[in-house]
PDB file of C-alpha atoms in Angstrom:
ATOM      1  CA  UNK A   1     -45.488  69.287 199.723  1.00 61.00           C
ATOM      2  CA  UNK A   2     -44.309  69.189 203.127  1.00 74.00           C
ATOM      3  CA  UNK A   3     -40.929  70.681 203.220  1.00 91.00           C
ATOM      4  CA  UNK A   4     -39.253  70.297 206.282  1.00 93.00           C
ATOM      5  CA  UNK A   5     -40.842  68.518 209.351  1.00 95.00           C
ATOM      6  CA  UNK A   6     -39.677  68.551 213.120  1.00 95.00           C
ATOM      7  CA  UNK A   7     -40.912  66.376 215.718  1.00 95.00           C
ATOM      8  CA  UNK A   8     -41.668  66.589 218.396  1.00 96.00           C
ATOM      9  CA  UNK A   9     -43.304  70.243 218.460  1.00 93.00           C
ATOM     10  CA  UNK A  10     -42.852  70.380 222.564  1.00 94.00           C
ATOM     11  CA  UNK A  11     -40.951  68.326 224.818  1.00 96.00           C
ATOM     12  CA  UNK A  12     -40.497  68.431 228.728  1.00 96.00           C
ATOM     13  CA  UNK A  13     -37.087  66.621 229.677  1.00 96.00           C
ATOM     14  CA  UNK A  14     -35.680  65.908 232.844  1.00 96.00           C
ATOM     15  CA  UNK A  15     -32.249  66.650 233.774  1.00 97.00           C
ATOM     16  CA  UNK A  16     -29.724  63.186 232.422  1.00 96.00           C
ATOM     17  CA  UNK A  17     -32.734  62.241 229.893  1.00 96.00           C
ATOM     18  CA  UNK A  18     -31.397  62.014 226.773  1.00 96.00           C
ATOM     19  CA  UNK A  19     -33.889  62.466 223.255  1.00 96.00           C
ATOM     20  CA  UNK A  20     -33.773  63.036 220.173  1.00 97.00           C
ATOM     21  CA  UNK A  21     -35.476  65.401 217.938  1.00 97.00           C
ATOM     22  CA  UNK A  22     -36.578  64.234 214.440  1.00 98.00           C
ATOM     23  CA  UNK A  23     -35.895  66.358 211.510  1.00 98.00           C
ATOM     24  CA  UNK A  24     -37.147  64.764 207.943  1.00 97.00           C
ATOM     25  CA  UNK A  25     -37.415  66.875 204.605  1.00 97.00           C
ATOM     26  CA  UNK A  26     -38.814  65.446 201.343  1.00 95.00           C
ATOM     27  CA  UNK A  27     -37.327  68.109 198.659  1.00 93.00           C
ATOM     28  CA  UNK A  28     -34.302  66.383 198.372  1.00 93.00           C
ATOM     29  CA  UNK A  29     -31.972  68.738 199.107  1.00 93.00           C
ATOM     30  CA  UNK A  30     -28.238  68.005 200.341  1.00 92.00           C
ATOM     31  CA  UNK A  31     -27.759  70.158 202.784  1.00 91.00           C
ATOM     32  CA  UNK A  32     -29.375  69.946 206.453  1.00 93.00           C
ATOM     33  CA  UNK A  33     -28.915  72.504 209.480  1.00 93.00           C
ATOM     34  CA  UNK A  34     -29.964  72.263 212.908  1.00 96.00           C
ATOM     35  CA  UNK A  35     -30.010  75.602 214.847  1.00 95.00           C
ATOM     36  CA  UNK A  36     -31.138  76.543 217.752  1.00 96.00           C
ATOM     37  CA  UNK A  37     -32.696  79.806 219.202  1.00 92.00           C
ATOM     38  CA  UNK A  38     -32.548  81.907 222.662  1.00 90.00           C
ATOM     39  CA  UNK A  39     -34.239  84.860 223.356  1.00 81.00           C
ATOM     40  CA  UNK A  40     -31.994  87.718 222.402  1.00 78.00           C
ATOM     41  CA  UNK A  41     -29.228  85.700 221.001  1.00 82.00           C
ATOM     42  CA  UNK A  42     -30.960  84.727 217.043  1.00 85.00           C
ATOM     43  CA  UNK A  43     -29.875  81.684 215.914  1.00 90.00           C
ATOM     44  CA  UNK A  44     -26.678  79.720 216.609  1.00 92.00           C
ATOM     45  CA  UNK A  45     -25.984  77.006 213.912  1.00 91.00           C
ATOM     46  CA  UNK A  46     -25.580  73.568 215.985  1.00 95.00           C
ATOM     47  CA  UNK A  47     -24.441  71.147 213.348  1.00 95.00           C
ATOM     48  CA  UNK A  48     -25.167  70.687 209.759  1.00 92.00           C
ATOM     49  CA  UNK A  49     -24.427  68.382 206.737  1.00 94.00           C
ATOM     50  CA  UNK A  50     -23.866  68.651 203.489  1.00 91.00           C
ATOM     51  CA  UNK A  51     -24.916  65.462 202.527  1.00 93.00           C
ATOM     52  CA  UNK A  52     -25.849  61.452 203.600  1.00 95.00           C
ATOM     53  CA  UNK A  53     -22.847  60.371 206.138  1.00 95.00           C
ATOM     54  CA  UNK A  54     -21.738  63.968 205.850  1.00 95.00           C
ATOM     55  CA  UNK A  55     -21.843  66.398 209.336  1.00 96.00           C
ATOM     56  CA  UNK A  56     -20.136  69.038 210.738  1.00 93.00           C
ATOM     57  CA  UNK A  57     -20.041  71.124 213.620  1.00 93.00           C
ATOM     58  CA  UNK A  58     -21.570  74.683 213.716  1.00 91.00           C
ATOM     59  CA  UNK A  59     -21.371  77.347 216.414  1.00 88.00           C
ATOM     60  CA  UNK A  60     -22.789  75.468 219.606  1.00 94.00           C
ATOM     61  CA  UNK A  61     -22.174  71.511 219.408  1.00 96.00           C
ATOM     62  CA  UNK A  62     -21.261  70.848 222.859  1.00 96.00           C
ATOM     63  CA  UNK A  63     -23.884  68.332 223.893  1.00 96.00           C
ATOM     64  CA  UNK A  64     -25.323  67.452 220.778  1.00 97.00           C
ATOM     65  CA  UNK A  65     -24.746  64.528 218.061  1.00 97.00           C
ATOM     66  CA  UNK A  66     -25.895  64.174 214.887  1.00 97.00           C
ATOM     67  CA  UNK A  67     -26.088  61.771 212.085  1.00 96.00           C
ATOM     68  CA  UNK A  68     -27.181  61.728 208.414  1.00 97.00           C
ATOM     69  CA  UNK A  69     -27.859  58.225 206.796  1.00 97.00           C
ATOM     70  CA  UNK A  70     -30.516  59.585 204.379  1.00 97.00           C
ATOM     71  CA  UNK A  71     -30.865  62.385 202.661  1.00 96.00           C
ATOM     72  CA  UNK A  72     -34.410  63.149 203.756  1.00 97.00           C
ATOM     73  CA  UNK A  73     -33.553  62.506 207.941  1.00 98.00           C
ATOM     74  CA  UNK A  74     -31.269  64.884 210.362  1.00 98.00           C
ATOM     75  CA  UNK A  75     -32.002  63.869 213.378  1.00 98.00           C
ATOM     76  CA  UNK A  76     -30.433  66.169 216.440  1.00 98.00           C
ATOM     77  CA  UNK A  77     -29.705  63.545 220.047  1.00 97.00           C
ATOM     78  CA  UNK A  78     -28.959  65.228 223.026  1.00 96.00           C
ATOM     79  CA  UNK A  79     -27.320  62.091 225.544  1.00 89.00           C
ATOM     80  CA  UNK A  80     -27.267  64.164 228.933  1.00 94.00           C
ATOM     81  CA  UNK A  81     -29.730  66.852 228.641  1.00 95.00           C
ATOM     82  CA  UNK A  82     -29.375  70.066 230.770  1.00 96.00           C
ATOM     83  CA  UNK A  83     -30.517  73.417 231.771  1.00 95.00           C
ATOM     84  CA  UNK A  84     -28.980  74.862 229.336  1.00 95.00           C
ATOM     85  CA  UNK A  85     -30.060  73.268 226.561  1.00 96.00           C
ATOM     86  CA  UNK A  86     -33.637  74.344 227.411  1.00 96.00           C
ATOM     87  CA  UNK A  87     -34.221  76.561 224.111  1.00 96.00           C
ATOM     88  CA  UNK A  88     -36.278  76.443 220.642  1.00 94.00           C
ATOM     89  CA  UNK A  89     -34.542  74.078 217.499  1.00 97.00           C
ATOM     90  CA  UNK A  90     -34.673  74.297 214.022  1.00 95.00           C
ATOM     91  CA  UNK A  91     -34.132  72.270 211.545  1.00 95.00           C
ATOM     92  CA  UNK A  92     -33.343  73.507 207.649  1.00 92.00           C
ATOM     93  CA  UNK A  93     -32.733  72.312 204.285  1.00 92.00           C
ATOM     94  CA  UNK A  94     -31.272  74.041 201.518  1.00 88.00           C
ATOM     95  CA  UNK A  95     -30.698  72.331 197.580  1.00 85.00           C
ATOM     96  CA  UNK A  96     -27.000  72.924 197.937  1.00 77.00           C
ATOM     97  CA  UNK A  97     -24.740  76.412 199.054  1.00 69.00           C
ATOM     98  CA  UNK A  98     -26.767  79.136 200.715  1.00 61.00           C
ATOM     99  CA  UNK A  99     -26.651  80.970 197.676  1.00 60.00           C
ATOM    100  CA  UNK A 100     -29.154  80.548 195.049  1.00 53.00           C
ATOM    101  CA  UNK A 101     -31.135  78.932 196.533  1.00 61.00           C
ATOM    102  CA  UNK A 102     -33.261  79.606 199.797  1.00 76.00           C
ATOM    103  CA  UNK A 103     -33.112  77.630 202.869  1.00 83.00           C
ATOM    104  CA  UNK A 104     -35.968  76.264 204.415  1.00 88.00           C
ATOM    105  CA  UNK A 105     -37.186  75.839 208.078  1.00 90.00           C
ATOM    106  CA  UNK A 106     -39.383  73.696 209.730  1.00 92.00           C
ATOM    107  CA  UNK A 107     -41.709  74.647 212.210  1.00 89.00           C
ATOM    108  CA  UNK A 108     -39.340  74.106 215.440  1.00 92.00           C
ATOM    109  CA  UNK A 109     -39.451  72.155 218.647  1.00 95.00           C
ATOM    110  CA  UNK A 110     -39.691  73.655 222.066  1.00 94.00           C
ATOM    111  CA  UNK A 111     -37.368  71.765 224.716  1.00 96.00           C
ATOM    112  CA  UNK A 112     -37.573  72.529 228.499  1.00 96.00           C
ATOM    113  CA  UNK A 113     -35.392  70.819 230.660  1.00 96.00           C
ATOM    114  CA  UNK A 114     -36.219  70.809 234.543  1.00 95.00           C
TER     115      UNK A 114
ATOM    116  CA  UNK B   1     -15.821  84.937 209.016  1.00 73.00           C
ATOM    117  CA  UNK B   2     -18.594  87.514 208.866  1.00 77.00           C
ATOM    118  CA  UNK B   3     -20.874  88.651 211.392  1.00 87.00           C
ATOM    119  CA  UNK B   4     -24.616  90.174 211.568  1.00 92.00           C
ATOM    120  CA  UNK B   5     -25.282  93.155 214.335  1.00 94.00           C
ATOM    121  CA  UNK B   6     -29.474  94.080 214.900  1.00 95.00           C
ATOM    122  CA  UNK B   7     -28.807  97.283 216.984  1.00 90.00           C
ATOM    123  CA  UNK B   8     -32.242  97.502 217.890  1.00 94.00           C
ATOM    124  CA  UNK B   9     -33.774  94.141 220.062  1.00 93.00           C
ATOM    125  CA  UNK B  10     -37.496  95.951 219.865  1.00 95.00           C
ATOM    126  CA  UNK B  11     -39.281  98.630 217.911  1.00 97.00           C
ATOM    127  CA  UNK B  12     -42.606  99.727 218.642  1.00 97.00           C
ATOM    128  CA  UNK B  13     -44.797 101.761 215.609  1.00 97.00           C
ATOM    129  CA  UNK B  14     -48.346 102.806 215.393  1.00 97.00           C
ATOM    130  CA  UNK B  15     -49.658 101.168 212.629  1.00 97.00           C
ATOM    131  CA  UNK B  16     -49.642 103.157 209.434  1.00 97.00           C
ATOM    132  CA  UNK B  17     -46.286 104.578 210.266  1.00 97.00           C
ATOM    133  CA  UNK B  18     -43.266 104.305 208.245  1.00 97.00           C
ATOM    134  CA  UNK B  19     -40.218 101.691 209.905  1.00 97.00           C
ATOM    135  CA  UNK B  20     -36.825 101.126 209.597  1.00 97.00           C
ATOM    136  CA  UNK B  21     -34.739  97.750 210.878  1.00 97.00           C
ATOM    137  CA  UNK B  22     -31.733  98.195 211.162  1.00 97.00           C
ATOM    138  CA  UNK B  23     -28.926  95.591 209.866  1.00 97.00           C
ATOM    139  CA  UNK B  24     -25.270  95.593 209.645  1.00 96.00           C
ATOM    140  CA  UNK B  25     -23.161  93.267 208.534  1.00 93.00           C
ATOM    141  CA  UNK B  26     -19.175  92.291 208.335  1.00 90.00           C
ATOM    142  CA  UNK B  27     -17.533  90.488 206.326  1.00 82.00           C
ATOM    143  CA  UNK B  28     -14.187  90.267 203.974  1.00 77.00           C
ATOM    144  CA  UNK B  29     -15.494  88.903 200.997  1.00 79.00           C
ATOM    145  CA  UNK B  30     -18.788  88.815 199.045  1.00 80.00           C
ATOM    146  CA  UNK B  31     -21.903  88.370 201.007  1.00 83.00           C
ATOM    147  CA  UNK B  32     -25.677  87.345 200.123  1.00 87.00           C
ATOM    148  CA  UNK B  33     -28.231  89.039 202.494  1.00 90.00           C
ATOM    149  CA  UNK B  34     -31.250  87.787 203.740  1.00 92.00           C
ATOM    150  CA  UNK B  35     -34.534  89.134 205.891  1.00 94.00           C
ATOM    151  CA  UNK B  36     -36.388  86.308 207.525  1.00 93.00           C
ATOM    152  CA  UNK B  37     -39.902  87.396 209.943  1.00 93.00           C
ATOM    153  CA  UNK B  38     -41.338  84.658 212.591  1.00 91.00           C
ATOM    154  CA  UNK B  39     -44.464  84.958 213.618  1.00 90.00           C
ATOM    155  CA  UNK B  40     -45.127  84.075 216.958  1.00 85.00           C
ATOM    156  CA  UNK B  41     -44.702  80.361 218.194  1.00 78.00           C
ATOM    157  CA  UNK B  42     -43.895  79.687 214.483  1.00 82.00           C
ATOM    158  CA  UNK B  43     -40.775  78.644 212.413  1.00 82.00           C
ATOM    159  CA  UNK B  44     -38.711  81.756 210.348  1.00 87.00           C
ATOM    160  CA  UNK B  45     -40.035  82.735 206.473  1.00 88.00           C
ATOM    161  CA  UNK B  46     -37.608  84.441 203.998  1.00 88.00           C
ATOM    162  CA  UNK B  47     -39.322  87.342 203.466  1.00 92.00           C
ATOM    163  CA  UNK B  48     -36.584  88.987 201.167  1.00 91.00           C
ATOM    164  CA  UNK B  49     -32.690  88.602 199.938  1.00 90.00           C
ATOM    165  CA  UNK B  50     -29.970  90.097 198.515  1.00 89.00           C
ATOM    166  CA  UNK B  51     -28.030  88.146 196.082  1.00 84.00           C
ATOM    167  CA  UNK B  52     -26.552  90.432 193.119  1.00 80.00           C
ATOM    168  CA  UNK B  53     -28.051  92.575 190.528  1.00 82.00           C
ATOM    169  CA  UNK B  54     -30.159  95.654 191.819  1.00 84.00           C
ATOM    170  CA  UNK B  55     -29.283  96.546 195.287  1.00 87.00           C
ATOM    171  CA  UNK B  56     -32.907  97.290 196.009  1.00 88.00           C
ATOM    172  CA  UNK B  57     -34.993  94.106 196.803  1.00 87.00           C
ATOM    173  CA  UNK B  58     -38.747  94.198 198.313  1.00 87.00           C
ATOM    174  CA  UNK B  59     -41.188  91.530 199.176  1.00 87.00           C
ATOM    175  CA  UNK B  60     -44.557  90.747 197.765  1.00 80.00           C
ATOM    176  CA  UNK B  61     -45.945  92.455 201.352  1.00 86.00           C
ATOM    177  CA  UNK B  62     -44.559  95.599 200.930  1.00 93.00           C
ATOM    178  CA  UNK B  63     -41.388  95.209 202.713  1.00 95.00           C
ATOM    179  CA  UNK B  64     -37.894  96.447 200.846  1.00 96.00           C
ATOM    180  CA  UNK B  65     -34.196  96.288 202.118  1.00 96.00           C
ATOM    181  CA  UNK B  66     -31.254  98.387 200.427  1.00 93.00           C
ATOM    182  CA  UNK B  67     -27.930  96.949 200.092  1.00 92.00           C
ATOM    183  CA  UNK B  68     -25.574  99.147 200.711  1.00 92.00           C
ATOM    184  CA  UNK B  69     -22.281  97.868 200.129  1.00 89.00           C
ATOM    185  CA  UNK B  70     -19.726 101.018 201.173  1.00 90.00           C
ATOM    186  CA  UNK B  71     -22.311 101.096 204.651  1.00 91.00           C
ATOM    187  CA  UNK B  72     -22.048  97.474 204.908  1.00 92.00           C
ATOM    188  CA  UNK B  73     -26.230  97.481 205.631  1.00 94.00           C
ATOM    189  CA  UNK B  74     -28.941  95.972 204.612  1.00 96.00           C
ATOM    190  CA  UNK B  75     -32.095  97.976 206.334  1.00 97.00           C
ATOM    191  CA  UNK B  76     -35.730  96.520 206.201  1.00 97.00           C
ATOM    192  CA  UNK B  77     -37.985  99.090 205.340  1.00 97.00           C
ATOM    193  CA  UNK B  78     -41.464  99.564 205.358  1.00 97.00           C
ATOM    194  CA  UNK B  79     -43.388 102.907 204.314  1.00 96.00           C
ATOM    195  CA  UNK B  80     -46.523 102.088 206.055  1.00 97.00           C
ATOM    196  CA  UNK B  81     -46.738  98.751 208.749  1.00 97.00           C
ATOM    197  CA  UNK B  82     -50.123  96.859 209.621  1.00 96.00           C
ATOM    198  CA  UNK B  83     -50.857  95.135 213.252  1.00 96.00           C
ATOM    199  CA  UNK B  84     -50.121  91.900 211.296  1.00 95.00           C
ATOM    200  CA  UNK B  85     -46.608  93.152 210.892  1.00 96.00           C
ATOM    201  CA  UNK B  86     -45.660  92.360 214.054  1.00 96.00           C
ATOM    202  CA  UNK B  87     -43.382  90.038 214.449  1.00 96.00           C
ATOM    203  CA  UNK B  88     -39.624  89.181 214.763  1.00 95.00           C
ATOM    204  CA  UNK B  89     -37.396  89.964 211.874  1.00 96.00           C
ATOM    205  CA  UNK B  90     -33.678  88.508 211.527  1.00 94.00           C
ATOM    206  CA  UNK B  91     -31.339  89.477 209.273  1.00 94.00           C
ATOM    207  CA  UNK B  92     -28.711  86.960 208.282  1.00 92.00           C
ATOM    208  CA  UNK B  93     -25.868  86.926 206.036  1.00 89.00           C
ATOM    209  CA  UNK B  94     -23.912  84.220 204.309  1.00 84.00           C
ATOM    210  CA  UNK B  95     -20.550  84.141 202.579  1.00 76.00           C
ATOM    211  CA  UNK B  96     -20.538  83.467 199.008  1.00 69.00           C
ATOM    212  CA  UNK B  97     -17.928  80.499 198.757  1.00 66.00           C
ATOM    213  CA  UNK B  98     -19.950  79.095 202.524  1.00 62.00           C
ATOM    214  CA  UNK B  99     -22.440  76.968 203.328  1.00 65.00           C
ATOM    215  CA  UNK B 100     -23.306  78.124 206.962  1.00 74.00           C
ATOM    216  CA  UNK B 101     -26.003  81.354 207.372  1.00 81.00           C
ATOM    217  CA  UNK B 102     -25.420  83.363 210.314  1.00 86.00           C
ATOM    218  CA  UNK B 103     -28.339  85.346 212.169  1.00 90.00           C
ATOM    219  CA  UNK B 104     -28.337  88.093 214.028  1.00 93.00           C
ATOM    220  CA  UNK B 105     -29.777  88.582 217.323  1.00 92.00           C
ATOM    221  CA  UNK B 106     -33.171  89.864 215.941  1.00 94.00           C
ATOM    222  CA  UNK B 107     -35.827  93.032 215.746  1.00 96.00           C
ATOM    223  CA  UNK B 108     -38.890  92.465 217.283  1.00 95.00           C
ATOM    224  CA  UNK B 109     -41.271  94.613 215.922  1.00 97.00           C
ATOM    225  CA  UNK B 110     -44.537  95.948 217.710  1.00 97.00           C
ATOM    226  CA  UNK B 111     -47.240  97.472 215.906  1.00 97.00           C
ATOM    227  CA  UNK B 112     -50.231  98.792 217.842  1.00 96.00           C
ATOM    228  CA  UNK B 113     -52.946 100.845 216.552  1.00 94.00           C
TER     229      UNK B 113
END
């Protein structure tokens, strides 16, 4: 069982690149998250969805877009990347609300932008 | 919308001692707590949550948290820590009609021998 898988793992941008990073989960589950983490700050919540061509904006969007066509994908684009954005991402699953039910996170992807 | 506050960003232990995290939380309505650990250059585990029913909760490493609802808290305890303990421990809370966990700023914990 896989659970929740992130790709890629590390990723040098350049400042204007634009990527995206993959986010795929094969327990089913309806609701994805994408956070993202900076030392001494925990996680902010980026976007999630609560379902296919479902998404909504968390904490942090600015410079981010996402999309959900499948249930299993989540993938996280960032068009103009920057300095700033240079942090860790995660990517989550959970069955349904946060309540239950535990939520799930992949393994993360390191971005650097220069 | 609630909030989580980690007052302490590091805690150094010798191993075998006793440890306390700290966690607060605020919030207007009913909560579920949780405690997550990341090892180094690795994604977060739930290592234990609150969601009703007893308000002590431990792990299957020897880890407990107490929710105390008058305190608003939800400390990670540990009577005695191993060097494999160390690590960085969240604490995250989520309201009970929401979808959305929110983290706090995290406890990194440093156990030497």
């Amino acid at each position: 069982n896989a659970g929740v898988t992130q790709t890629p793992k590390f990723r040098i941008l350049k400042i204007g690149q634009s990527m995206t990073l993959q986010c795929t989960q094969d327990m089913n589950h309806n609701y994805m998250y994408w956070y993202r983490q900076d030392p001494g700050m925990g996680l902010k919540l980026i976007y999630y969805s609560v379902g296919a061509g479902i998404t909504d904006k968390g904490e942090v969007p600015n410079g981010y877009n996402v999309s959900r066509s499948t249930t299993e994908d989540f993938p996280l684009r960032l068009e103009l990347a920057a300095p700033s954005q240079t942090s860790v991402y995660f990517c989550a699953s959970s069955p349904d609300r946060v309540s239950g039910n535990t939520i799930y996170f992949g393994e993360g992807s390191w971005l650097t932008v220069v | 919308a609630q909030s989580v506050t980690q007052l302490d960003s590091q805690v150094p232990v010798f191993e075998e001692a006793p440890v306390e995290l700290r966690c607060n939380y605020s919030s207007s309505v009913s909560v579920y707590l949780f405690w997550y650990v990341q090892y180094p250059n690795q994604g977060l585990q739930l290592l234990l949550k609150y969601l009703s029913g007893s308000t002590l909760v431990e792990s299957i490493n020897g880890f407990e948290a107490e929710f105390n609802k008058s305190q608003t808290s939800f400390h990670l305890r540990k009577p005695s820590v191993h060097i494999s303990d160390t690590a960085e421990y969240f604490c995250a809370v989520v309201n009970t009609g929401f979808q959305k966990l929110v983290f706090g700023t995290g406890t990194r914990l440093l156990v030497s021998p």
